[in-house]
XYZ file of C-alpha atoms in Angstrom:
296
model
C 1.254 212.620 135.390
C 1.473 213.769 131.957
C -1.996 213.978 129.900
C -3.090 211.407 132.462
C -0.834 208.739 132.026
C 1.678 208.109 134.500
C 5.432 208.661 133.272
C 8.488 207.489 135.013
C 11.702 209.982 134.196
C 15.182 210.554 136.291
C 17.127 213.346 136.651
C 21.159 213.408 136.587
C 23.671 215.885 136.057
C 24.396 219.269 136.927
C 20.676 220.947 138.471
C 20.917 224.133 137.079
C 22.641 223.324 133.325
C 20.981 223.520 129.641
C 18.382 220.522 129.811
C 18.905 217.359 127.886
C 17.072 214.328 127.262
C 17.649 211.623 126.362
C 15.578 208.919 124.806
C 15.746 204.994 124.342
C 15.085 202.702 122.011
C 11.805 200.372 121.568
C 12.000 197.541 124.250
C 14.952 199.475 126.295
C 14.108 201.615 129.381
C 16.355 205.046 130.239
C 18.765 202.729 132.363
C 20.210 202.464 128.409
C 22.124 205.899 128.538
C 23.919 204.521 131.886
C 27.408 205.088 129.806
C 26.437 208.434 129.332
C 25.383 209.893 132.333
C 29.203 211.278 133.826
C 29.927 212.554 130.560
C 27.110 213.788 129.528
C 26.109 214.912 133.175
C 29.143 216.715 133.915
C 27.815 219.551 131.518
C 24.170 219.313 131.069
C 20.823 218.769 133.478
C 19.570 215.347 132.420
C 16.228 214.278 131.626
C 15.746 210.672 131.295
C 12.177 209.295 130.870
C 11.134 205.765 130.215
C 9.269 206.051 126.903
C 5.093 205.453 126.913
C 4.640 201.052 127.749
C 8.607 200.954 128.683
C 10.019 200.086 131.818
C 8.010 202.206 134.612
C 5.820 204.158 132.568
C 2.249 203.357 131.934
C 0.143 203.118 128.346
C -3.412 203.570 128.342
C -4.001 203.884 124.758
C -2.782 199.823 124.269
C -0.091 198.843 121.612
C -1.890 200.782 118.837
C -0.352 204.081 120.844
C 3.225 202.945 120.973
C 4.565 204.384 117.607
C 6.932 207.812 116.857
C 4.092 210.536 116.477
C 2.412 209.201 120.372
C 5.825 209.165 121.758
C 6.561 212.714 120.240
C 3.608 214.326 121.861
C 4.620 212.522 125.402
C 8.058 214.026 125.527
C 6.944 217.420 124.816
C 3.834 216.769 127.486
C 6.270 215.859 129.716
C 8.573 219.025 128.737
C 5.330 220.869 129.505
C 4.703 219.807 132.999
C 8.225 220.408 133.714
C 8.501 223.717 132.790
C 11.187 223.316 129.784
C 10.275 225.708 127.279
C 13.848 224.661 125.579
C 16.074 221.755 125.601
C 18.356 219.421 123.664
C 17.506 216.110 122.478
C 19.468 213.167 122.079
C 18.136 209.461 121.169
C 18.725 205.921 119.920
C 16.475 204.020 117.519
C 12.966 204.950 118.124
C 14.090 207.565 120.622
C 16.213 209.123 117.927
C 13.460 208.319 115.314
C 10.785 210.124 117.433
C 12.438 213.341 117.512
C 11.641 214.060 113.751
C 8.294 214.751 114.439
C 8.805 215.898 118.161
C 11.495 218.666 115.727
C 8.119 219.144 113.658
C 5.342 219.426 116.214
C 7.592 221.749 118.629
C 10.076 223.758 117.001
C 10.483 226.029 119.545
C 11.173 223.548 122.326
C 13.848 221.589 120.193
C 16.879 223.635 120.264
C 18.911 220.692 118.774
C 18.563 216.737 118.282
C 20.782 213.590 118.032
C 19.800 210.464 116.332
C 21.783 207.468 116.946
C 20.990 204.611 114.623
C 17.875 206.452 113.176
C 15.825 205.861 110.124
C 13.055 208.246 108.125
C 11.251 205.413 106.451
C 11.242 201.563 107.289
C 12.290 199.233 103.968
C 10.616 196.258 103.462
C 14.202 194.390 104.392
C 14.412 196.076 107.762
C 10.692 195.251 108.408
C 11.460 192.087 107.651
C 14.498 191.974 110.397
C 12.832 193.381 112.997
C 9.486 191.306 112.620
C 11.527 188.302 114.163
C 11.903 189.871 117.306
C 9.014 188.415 119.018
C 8.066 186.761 122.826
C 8.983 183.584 121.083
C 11.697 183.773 118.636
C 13.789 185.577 121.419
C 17.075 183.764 122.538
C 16.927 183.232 126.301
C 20.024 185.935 127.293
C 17.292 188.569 125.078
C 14.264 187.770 127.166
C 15.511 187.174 130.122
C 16.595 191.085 129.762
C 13.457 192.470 128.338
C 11.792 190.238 131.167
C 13.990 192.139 133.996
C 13.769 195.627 132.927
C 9.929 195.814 132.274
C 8.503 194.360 135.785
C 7.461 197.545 137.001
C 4.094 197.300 135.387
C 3.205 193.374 135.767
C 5.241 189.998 135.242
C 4.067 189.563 131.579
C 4.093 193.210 130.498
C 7.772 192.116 128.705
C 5.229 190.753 126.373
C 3.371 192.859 125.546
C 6.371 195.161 124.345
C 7.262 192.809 122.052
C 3.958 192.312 120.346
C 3.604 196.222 120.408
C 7.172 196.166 118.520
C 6.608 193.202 116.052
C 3.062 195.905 115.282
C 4.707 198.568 114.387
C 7.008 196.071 112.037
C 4.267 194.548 110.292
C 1.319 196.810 110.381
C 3.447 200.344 110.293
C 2.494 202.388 107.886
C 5.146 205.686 106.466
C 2.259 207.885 108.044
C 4.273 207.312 111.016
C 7.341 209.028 109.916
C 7.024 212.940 108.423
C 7.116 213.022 104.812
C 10.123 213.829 103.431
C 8.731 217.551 102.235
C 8.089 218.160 105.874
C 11.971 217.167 106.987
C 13.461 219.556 104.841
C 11.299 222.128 106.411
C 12.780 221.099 109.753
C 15.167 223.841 110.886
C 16.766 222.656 114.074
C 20.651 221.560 114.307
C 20.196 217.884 114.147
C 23.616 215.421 114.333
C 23.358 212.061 112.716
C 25.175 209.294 114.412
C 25.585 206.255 112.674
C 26.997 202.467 112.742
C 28.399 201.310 109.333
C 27.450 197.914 109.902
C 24.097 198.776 111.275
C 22.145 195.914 110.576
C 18.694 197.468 110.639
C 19.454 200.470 108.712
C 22.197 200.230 105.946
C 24.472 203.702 105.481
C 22.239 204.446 102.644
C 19.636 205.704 105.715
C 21.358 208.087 107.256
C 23.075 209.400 104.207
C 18.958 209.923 102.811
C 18.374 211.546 105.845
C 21.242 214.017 106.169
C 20.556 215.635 102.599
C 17.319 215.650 103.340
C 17.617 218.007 106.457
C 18.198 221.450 105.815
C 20.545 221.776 108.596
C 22.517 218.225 109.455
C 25.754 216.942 110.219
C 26.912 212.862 109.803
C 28.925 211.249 111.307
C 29.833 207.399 110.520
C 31.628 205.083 113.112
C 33.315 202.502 111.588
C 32.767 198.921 112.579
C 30.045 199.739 114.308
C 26.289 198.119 114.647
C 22.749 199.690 115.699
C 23.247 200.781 119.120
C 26.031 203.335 118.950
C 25.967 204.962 122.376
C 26.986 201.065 123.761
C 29.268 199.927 121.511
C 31.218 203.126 121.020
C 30.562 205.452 124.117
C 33.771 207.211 124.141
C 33.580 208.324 120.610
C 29.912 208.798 120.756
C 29.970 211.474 124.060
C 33.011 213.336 122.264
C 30.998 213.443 118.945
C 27.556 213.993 121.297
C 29.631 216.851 123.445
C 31.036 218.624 120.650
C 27.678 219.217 118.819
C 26.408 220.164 121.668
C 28.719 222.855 122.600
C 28.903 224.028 118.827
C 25.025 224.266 118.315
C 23.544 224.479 121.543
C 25.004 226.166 124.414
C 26.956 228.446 121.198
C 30.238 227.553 122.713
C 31.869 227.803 118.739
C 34.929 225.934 119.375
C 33.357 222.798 120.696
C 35.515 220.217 121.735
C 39.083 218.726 120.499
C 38.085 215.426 119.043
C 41.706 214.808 117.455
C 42.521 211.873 120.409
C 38.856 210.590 119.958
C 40.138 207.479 117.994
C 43.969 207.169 118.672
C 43.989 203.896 116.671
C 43.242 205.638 113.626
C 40.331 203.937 113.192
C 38.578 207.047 112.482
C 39.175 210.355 111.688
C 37.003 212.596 113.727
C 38.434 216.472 113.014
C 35.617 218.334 111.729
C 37.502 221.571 112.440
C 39.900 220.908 108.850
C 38.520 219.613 105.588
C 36.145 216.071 105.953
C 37.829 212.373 105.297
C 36.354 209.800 103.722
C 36.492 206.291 104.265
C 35.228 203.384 102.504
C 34.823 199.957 103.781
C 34.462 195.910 102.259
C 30.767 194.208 103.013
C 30.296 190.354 101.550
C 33.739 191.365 98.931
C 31.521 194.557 97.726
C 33.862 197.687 98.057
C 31.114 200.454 100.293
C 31.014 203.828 98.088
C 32.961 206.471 100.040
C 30.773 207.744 103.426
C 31.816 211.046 104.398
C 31.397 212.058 108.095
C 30.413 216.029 107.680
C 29.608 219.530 108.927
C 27.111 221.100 107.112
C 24.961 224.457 107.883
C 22.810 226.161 105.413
């Protein structure tokens, strides 16, 4: 139980390594991170919950409790009752979005975070995206998945995920996301992972975000959409690994990412100078997005 609601998490990995958890998206349940588990596992004690009204995991406060600053206090409940006065963090969409204010509210616990297809602010275009993803405007392979993975608390409970999602789309205010003031005062490592053809968040987002944190590194992946950590798991562990080494278990040398992309297809050596690389959208050359270390 954590503050009296009911929360499903897994463990995986090595028992007695650093603690990491990881964190899924709105709609998903943990079984998202299933291409990260060996990699990730082989190095690291895992933590994967089901976020508050996700898969196996109860929520008592309704939809009106299902936004970033309620999920934030969960995880670090649930880091509470487990006895993790530090870990690493490491989430996709709303479970990389969360950990801005979970980085806020719990400095201390947070020894580093990774966002995966993250935004600090929700534009009135990518409002307008996501409010289509509704019970009804689904396409039957998309519900019949949110359908399967959210059972656990009642046949129509799929539902009400949705509607709790389309909310946050439509009635969301920025109160929900720290203002930008209070993300330059965050001072954990934080790693920005990010799909160049996102569709809900353009690179302009995480390029906002990373000179907004005081201490950030970006990295773009090339031909890539929302959900980095499926659609590009072997570059995504080797960028995930390396960071992870580097700023949190203090191994300096991290990891060799030169073979990370053998096709070229992106450059991954943040041990010499950064590359650039610029891309085409709609016949619109993409300013130059640089993929970056940066400590200060």
């Amino acid at each position: 139980m954590v503050d009296g609601m009911r929360m499903y998490y897994a463990e995986h990995g090595t028992p007695d390594g650093p603690p990491l958890v990881l964190l899924h998206g709105f709609t998903g349940t943990g079984d998202f991170w299933s291409q990260q588990l060996a990699a990730f596992g082989a190095h690291y004690r895992l933590l994967v919950p089901d976020l508050r009204g996700h898969g196996r995991t109860d929520n008592p406060g309704g939809a009106a409790a299902m936004n970033h600053r309620q999920f934030a206090h969960d995880i670090i409940a649930l880091c509470s009752v487990l006895g993790l006065e530090r870990a690493a963090f490491c989430g996709e969409s709303t479970g990389a979005m969360l950990q801005l204010s979970l980085a806020l509210y719990a400095p201390d616990l947070a020894a580093a975070c990774i966002l995966a297809g993250a935004t600090y602010y929700f534009s009135d275009e990518s409002r307008a995206i996501q409010r289509q993803v509704t019970p009804d405007t689904m396409d039957e392979v998309g519900r019949a998945y949110v359908q399967k993975i959210h059972t656990a608390l009642g046949p129509d409970h799929w539902r009400s995920v949705l509607e709790a999602f389309h909310a946050l789309h439509t009635h969301a205010h920025t109160e929900d996301f720290p203002e930008e003031e209070e993300l330059r005062g965050i001072g954990v490592p934080v790693l920005i992972i990010h799909g160049d053809r996102d569709e809900f968040f353009p690179v302009e987002v995480p390029a906002g975000l990373y000179r907004l944190l005081p201490d950030a590194e970006l990295c773009l992946l090339p031909n890539t959409g929302h959900l980095p950590p499926q659609e590009r798991p072997d570059w995504f562990n080797a960028i995930a690994l390396d960071f992870l080494a580097r700023r949190y278990v203090g191994n300096a040398a991290g990891l060799s990412l030169n073979q990370v992309a053998s096709n070229g297809a992106i450059f991954m050596d943040w041990h010499a100078a950064p590359e650039t690389y610029s891309r085409t959208l709609s016949g619109e050359a993409v300013a130059p997005c640089r993929c970056s270390r940066r400590s200060r």
